[in-house]
Coordinates of N, CA, C and O in Angstrom, one line a residue:
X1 N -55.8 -52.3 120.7 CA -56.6 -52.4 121.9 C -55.7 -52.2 123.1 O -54.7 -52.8 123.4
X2 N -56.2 -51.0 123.7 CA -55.2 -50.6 125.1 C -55.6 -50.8 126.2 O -56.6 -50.2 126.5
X3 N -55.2 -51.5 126.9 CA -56.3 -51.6 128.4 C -55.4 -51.0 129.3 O -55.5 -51.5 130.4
X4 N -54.6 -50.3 129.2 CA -53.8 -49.7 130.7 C -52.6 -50.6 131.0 O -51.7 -51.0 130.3
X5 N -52.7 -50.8 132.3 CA -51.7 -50.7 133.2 C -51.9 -52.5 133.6 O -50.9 -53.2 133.8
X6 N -52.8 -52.9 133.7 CA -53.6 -54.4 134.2 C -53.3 -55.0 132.6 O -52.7 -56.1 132.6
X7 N -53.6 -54.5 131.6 CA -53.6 -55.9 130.3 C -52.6 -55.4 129.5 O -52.1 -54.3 129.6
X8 N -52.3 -56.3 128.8 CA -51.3 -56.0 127.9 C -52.1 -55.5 126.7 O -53.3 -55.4 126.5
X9 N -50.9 -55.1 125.7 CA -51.4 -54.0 124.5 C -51.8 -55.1 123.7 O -52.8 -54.8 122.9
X10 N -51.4 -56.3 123.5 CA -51.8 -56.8 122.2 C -52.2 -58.3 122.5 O -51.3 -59.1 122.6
X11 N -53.5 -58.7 122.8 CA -53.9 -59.9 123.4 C -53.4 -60.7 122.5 O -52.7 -61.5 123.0
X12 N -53.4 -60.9 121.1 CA -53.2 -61.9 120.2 C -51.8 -62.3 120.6 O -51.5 -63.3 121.3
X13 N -50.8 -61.3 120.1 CA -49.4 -61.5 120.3 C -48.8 -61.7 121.9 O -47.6 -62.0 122.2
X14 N -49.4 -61.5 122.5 CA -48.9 -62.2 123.9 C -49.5 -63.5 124.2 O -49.5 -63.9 125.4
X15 N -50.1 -64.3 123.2 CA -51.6 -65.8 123.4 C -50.3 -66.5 122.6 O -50.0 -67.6 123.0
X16 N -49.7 -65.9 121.5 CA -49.0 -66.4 120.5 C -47.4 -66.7 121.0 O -46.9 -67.7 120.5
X17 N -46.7 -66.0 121.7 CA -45.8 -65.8 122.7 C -45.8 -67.1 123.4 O -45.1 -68.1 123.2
X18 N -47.2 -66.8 124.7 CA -47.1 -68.1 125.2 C -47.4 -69.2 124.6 O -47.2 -70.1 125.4
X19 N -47.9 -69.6 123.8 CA -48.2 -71.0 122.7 C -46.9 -71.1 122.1 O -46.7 -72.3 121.7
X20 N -45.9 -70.2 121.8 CA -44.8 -70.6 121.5 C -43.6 -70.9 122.6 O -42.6 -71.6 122.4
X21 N -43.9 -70.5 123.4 CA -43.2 -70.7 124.8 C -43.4 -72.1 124.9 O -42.5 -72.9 124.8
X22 N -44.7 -72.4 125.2 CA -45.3 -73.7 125.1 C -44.6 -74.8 124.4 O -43.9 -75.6 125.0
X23 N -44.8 -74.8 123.2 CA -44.5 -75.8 122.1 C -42.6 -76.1 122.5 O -42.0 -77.1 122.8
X24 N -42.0 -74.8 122.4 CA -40.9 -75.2 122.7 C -40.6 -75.9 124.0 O -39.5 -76.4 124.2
X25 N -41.4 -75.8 124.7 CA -40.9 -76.9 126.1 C -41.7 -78.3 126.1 O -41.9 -79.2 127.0
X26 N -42.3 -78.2 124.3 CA -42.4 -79.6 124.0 C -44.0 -80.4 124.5 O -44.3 -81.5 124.5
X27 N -44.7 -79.1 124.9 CA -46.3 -79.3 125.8 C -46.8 -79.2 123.9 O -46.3 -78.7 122.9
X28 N -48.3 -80.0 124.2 CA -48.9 -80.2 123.0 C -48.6 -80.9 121.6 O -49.4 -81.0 120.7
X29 N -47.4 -81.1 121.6 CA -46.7 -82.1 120.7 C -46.9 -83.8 120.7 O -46.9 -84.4 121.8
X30 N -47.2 -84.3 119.5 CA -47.7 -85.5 119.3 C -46.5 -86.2 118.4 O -46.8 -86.5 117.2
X31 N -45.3 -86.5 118.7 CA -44.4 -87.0 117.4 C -44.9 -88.0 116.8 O -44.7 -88.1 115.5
X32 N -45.6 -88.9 117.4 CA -45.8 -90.6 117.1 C -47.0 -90.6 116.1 O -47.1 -91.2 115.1
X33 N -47.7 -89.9 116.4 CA -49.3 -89.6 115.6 C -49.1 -88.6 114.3 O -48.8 -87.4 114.4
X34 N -49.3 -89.6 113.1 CA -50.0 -88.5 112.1 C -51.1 -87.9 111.9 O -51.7 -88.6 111.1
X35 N -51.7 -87.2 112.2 CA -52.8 -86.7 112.3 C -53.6 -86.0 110.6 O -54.8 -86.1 110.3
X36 N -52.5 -85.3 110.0 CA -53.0 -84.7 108.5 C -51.7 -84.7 107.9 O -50.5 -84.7 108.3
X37 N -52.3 -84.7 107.0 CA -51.3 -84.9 105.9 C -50.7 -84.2 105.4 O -51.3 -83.2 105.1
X38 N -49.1 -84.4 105.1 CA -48.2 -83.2 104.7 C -48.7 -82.5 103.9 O -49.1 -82.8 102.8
X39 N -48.9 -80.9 104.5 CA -49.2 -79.8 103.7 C -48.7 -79.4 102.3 O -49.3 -78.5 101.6
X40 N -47.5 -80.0 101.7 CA -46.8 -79.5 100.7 C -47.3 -80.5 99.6 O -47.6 -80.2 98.5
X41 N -47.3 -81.4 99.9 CA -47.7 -82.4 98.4 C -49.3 -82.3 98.1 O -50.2 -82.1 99.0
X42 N -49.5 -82.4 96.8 CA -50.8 -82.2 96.7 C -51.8 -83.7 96.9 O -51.5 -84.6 97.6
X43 N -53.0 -83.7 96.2 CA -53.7 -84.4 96.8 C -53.3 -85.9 96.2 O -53.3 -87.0 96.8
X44 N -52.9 -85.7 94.6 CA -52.4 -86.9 93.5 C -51.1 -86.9 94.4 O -51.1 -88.1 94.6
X45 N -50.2 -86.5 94.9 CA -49.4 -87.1 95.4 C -49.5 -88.4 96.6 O -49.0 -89.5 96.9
X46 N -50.4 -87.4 97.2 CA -50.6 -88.2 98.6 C -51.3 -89.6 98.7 O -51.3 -90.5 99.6
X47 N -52.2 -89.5 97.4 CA -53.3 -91.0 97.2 C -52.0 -91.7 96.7 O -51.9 -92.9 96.9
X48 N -51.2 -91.1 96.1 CA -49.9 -92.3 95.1 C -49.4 -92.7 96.1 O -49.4 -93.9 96.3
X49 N -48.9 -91.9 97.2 CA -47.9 -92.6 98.3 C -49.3 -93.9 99.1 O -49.3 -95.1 99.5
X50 N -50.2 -93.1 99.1 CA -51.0 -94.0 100.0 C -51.1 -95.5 99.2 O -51.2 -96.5 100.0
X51 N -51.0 -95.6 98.1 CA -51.3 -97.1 96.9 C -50.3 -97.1 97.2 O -50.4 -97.5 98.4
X52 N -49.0 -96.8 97.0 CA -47.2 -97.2 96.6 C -47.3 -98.1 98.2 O -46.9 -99.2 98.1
X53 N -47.8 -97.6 99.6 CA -48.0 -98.1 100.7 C -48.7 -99.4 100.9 O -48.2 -100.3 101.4
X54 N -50.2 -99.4 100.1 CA -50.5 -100.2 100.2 C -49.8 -101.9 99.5 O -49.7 -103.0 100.0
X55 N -49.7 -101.5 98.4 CA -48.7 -102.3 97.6 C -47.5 -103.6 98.3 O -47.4 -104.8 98.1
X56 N -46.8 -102.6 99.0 CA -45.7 -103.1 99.9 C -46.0 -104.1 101.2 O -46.6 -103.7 102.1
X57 N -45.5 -105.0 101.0 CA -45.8 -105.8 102.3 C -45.3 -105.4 103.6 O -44.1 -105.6 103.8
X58 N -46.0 -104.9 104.5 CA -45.4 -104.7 105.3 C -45.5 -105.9 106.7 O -46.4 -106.6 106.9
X59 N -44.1 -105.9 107.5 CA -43.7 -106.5 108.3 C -45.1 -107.2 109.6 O -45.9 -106.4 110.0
X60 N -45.1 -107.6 109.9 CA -46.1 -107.7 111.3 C -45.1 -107.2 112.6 O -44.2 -107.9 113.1
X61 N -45.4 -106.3 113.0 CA -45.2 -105.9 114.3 C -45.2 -106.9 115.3 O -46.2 -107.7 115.2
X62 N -44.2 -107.2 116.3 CA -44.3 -107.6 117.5 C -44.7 -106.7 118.5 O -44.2 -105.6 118.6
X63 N -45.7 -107.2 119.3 CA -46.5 -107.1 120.0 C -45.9 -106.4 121.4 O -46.1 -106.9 122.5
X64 N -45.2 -105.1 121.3 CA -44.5 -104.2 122.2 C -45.6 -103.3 122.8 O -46.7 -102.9 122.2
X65 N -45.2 -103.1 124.1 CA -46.3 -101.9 124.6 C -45.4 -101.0 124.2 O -44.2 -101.0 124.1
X66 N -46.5 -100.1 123.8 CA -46.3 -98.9 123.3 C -45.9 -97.4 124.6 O -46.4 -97.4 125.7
X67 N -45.0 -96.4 124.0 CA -44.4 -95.8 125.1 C -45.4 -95.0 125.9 O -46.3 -94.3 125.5
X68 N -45.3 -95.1 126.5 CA -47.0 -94.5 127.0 C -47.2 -93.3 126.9 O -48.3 -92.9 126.6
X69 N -45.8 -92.5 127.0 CA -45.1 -90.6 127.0 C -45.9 -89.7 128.2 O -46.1 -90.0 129.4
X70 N -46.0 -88.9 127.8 CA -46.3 -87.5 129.3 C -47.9 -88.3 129.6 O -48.2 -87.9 130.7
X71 N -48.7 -88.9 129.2 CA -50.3 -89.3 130.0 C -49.6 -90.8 131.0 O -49.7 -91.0 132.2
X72 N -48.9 -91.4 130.2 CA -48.7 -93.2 131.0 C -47.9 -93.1 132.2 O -46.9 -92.5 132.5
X73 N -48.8 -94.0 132.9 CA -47.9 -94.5 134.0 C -46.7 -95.5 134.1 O -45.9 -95.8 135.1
X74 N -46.8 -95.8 132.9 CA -46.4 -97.2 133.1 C -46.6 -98.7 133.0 O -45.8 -99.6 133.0
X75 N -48.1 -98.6 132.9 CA -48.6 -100.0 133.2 C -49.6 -100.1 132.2 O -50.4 -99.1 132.2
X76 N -49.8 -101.2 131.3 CA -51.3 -101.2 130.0 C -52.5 -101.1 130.8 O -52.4 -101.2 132.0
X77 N -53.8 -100.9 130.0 CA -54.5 -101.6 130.8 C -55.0 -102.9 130.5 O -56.0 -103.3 131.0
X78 N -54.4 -103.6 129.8 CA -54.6 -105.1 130.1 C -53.9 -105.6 131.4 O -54.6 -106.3 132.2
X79 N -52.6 -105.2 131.8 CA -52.1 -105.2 132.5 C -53.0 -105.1 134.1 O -53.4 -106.1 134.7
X80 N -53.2 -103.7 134.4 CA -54.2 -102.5 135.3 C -55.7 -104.0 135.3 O -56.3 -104.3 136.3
X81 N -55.9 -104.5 134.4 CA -57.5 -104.6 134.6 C -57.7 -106.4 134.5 O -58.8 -107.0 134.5
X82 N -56.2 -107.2 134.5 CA -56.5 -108.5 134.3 C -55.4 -109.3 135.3 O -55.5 -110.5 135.8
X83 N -54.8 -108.7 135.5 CA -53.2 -109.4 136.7 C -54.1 -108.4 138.1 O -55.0 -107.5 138.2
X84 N -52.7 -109.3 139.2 CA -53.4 -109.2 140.2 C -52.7 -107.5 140.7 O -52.0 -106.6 140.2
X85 N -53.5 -107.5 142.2 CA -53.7 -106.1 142.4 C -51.9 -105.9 143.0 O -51.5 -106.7 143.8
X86 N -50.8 -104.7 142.4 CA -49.9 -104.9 143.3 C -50.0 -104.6 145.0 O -49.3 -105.0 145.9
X87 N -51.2 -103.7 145.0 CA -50.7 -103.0 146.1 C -51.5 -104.2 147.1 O -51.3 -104.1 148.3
X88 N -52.1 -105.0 146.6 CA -52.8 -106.0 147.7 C -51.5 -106.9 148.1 O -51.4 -108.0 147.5
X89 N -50.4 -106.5 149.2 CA -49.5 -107.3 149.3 C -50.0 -108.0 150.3 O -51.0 -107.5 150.8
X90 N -49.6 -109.3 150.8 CA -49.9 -110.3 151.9 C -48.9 -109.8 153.2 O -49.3 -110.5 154.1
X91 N -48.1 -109.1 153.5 CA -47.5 -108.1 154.4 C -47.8 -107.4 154.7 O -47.3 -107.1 155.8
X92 N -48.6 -106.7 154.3 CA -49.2 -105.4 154.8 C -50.9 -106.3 155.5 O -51.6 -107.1 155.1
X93 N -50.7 -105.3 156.8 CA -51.7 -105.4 157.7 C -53.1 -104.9 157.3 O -53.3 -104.1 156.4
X94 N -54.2 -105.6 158.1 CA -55.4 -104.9 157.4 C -55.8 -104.2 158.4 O -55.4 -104.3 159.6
X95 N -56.8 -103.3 157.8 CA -57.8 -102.1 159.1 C -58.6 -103.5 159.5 O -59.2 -104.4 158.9
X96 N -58.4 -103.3 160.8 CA -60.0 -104.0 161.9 C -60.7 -102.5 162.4 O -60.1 -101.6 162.9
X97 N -61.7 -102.5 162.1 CA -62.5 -101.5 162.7 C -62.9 -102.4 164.0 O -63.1 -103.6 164.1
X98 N -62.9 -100.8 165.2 CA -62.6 -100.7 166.3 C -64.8 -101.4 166.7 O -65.7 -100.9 166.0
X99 N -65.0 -102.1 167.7 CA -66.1 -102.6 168.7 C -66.9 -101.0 168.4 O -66.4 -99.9 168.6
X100 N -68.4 -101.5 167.8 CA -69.2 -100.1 168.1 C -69.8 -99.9 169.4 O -70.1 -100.8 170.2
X101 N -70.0 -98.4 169.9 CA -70.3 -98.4 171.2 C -71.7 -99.7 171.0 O -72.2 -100.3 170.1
X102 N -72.1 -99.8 172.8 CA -73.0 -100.4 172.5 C -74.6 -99.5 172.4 O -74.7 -98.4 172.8
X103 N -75.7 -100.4 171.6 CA -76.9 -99.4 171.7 C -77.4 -99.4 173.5 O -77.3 -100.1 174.5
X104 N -77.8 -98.2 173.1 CA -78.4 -98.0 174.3 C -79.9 -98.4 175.0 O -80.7 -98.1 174.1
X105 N -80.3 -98.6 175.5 CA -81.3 -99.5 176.7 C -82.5 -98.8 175.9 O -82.4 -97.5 175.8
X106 N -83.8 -99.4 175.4 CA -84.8 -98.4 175.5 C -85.2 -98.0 176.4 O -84.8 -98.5 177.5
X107 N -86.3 -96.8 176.5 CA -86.7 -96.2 177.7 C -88.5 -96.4 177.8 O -89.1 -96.6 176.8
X108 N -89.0 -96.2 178.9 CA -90.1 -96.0 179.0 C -91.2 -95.2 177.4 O -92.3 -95.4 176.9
X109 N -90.2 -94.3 177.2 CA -91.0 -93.5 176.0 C -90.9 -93.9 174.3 O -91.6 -93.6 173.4
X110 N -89.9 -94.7 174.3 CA -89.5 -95.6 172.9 C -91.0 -97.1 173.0 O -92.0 -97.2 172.3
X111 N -90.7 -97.7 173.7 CA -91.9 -98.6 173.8 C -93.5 -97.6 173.6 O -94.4 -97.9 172.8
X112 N -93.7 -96.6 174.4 CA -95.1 -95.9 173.7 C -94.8 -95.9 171.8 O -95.3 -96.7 171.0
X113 N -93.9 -94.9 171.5 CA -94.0 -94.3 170.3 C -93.8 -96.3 169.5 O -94.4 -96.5 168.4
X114 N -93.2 -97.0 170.0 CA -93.6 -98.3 169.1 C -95.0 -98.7 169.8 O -95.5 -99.6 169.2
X115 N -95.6 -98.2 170.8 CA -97.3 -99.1 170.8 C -98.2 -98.1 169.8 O -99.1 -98.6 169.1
X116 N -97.7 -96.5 169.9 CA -98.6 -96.1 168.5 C -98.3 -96.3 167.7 O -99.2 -96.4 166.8
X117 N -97.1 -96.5 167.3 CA -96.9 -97.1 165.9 C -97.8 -98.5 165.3 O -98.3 -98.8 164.2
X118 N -97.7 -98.9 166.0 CA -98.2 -100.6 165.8 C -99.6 -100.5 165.8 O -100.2 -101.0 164.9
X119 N -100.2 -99.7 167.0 CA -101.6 -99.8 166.7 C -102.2 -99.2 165.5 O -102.9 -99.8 164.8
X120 N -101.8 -97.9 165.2 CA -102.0 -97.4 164.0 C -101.9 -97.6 162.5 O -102.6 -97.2 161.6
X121 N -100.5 -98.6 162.7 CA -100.2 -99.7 161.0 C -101.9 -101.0 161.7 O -102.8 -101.2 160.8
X122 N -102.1 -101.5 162.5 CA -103.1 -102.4 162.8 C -104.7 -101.9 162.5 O -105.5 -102.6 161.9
X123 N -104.7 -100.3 163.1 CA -105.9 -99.7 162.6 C -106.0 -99.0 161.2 O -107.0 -98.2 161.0
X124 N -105.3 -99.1 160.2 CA -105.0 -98.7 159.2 C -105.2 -100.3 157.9 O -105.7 -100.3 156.8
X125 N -104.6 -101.2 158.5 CA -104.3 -102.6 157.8 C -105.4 -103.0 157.9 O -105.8 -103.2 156.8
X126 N -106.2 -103.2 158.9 CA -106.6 -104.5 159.3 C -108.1 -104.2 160.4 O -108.3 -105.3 161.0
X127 N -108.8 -103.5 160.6 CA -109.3 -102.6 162.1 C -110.4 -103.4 162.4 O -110.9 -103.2 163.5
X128 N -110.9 -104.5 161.3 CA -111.9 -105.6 161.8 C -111.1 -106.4 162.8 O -111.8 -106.8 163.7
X129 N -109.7 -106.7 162.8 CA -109.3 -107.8 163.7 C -109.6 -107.0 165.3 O -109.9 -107.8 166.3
X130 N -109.5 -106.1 165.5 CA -110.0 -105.1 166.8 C -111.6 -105.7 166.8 O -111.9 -106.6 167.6
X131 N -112.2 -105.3 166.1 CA -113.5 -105.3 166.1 C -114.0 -104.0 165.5 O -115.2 -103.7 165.8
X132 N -113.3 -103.3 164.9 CA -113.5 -102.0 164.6 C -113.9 -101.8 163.4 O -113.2 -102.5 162.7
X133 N -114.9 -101.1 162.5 CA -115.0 -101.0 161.2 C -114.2 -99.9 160.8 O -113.6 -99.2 161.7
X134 N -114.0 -99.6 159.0 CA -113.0 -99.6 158.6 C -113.2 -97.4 158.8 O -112.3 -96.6 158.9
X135 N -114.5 -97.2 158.6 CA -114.8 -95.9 158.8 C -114.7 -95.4 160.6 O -115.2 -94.3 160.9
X136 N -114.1 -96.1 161.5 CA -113.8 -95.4 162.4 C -112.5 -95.8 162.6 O -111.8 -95.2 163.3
X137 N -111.9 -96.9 161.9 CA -110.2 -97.6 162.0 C -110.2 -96.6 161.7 O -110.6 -95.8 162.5
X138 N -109.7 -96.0 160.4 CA -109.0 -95.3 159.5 C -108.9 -93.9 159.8 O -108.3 -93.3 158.9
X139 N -109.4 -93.1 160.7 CA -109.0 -92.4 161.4 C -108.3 -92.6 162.4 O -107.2 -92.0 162.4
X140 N -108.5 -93.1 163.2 CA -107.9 -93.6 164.8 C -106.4 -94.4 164.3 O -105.6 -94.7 165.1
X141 N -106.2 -94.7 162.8 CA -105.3 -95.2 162.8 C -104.2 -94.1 162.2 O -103.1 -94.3 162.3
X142 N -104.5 -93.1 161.7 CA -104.1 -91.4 161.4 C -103.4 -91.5 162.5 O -102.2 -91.8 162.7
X143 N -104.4 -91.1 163.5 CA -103.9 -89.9 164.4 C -103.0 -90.8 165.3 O -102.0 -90.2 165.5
X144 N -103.0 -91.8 165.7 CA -102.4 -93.0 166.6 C -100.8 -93.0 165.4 O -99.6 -93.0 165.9
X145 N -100.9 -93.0 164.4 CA -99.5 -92.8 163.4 C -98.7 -91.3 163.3 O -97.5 -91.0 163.0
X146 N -99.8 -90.5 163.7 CA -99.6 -88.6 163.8 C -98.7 -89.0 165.1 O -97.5 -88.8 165.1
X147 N -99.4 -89.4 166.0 CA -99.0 -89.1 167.7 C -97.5 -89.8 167.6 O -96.5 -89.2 167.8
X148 N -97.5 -91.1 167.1 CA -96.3 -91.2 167.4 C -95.0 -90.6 166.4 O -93.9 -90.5 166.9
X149 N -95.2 -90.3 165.3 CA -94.4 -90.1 164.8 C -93.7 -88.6 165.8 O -92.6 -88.2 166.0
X150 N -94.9 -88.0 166.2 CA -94.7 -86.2 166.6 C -93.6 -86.7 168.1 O -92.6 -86.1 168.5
X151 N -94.2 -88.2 168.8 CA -93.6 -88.3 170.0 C -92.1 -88.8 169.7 O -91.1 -88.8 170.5
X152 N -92.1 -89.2 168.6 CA -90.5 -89.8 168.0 C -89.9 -88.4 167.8 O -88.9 -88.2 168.6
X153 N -90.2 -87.1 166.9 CA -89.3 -86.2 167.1 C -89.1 -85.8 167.9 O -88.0 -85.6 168.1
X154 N -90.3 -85.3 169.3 CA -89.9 -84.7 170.1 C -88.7 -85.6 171.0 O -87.8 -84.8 171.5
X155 N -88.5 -86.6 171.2 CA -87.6 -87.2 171.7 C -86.2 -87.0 171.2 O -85.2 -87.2 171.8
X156 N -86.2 -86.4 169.7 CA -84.8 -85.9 169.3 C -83.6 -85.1 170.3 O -83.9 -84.0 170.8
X157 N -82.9 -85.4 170.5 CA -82.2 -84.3 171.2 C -81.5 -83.2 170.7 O -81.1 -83.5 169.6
X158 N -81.2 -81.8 171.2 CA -80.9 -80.8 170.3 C -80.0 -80.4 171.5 O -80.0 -80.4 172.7
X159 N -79.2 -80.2 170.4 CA -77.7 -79.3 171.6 C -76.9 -80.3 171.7 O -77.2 -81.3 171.1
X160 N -75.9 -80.3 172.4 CA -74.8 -81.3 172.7 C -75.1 -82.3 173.4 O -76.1 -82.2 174.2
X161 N -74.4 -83.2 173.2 CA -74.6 -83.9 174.4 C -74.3 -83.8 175.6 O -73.6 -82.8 175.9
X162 N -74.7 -84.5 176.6 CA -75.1 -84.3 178.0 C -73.1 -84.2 178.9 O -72.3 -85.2 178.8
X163 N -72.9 -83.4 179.3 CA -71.3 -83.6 179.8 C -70.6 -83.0 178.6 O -69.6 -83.7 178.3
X164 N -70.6 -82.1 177.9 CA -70.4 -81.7 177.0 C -70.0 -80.2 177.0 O -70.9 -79.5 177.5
X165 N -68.7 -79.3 176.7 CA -68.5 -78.3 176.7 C -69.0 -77.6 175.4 O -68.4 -78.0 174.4
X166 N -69.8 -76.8 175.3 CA -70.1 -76.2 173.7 C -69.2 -75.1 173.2 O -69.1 -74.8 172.1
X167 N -68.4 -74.6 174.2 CA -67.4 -73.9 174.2 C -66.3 -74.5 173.4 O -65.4 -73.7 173.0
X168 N -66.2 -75.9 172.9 CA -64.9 -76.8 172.5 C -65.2 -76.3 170.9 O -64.3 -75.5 170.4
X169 N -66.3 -76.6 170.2 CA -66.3 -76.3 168.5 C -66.6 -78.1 168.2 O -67.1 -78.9 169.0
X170 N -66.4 -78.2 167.5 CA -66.7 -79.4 166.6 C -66.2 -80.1 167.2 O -65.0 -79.9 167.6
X171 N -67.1 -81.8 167.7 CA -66.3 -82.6 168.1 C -66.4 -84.1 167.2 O -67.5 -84.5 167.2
X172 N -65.6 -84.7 166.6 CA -65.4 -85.9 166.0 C -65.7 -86.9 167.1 O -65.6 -88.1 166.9

């Protein structure tokens, strides 16, 4: 397979190259883990070693952490998930977040869009307490919920704020 000038001539043998590049700088190697079983002995061999194993007493391990190798940090996670935090030291300072601005004053037009609001959850809830039955509430309490909601967006402001250079780009 030829691909020119851009690929090389033999994709296998340059995959096989670097996987052997690899292995020799010791990437993908497991020493500690058996994973399968020696290729050379047959299967009556391998059940005999496995009985001759079982047979023998073996020792009890002391209770060593194990080396962690190229994934560990360092630390178990019994360790990580039951002792305390290191990095929570009693020296080190904490964040105070800074006084939020204050809100600002309602206006003449926030008090409407909350009187339609209210009348409209009132004529929708409730429209006998008016004196209203429920076949002219339930419209009037629509459109009284329409008006204000439409008078709340239009109140949105679009564009920068007021004293504001638009010329600057993004402001934090």
């Amino acid at each position: 397979m030829s691909r020119g000038k851009d690929g090389p001539e033999d994709v296998d043998a340059t995959f096989a190259e670097i996987v052997a590049d690899l292995r020799a700088e010791g990437v993908g190697l497991f020493p500690d883990e058996d994973l399968e079983k020696p290729a050379g002995k047959s299967a009556e061999k391998a059940e005999k070693a496995e009985t001759s194993s079982e047979k023998a007493p073996r020792p009890e391990a002391p209770e060593a952490e194990p080396d962690p190798g190229w994934r560990g940090g360092g630390t178990s996670w019994d360790k990580t998930l039951f002792e305390d935090d290191p990095a929570s030291g009693e020296d080190e300072g904490h964040f105070v977040p800074p006084e939020p601005p204050p809100l600002p004053r309602p206006r003449k037009g926030a008090f409407i869009v909350l009187l339609f609001f209210l009348l409209g959850l009132l004529l929708l809830i409730a429209p006998t307490l008016i004196g209203m039955g429920t076949r002219l509430g339930t419209p009037l309490g629509i459109l009284a919920l329409a008006t204000a909601i439409a008078l709340l967006l239009l109140r949105v402001r679009q564009g920068p704020p007021p004293g504001a250079d638009p010329h600057n780009g993004a402001q934090v």
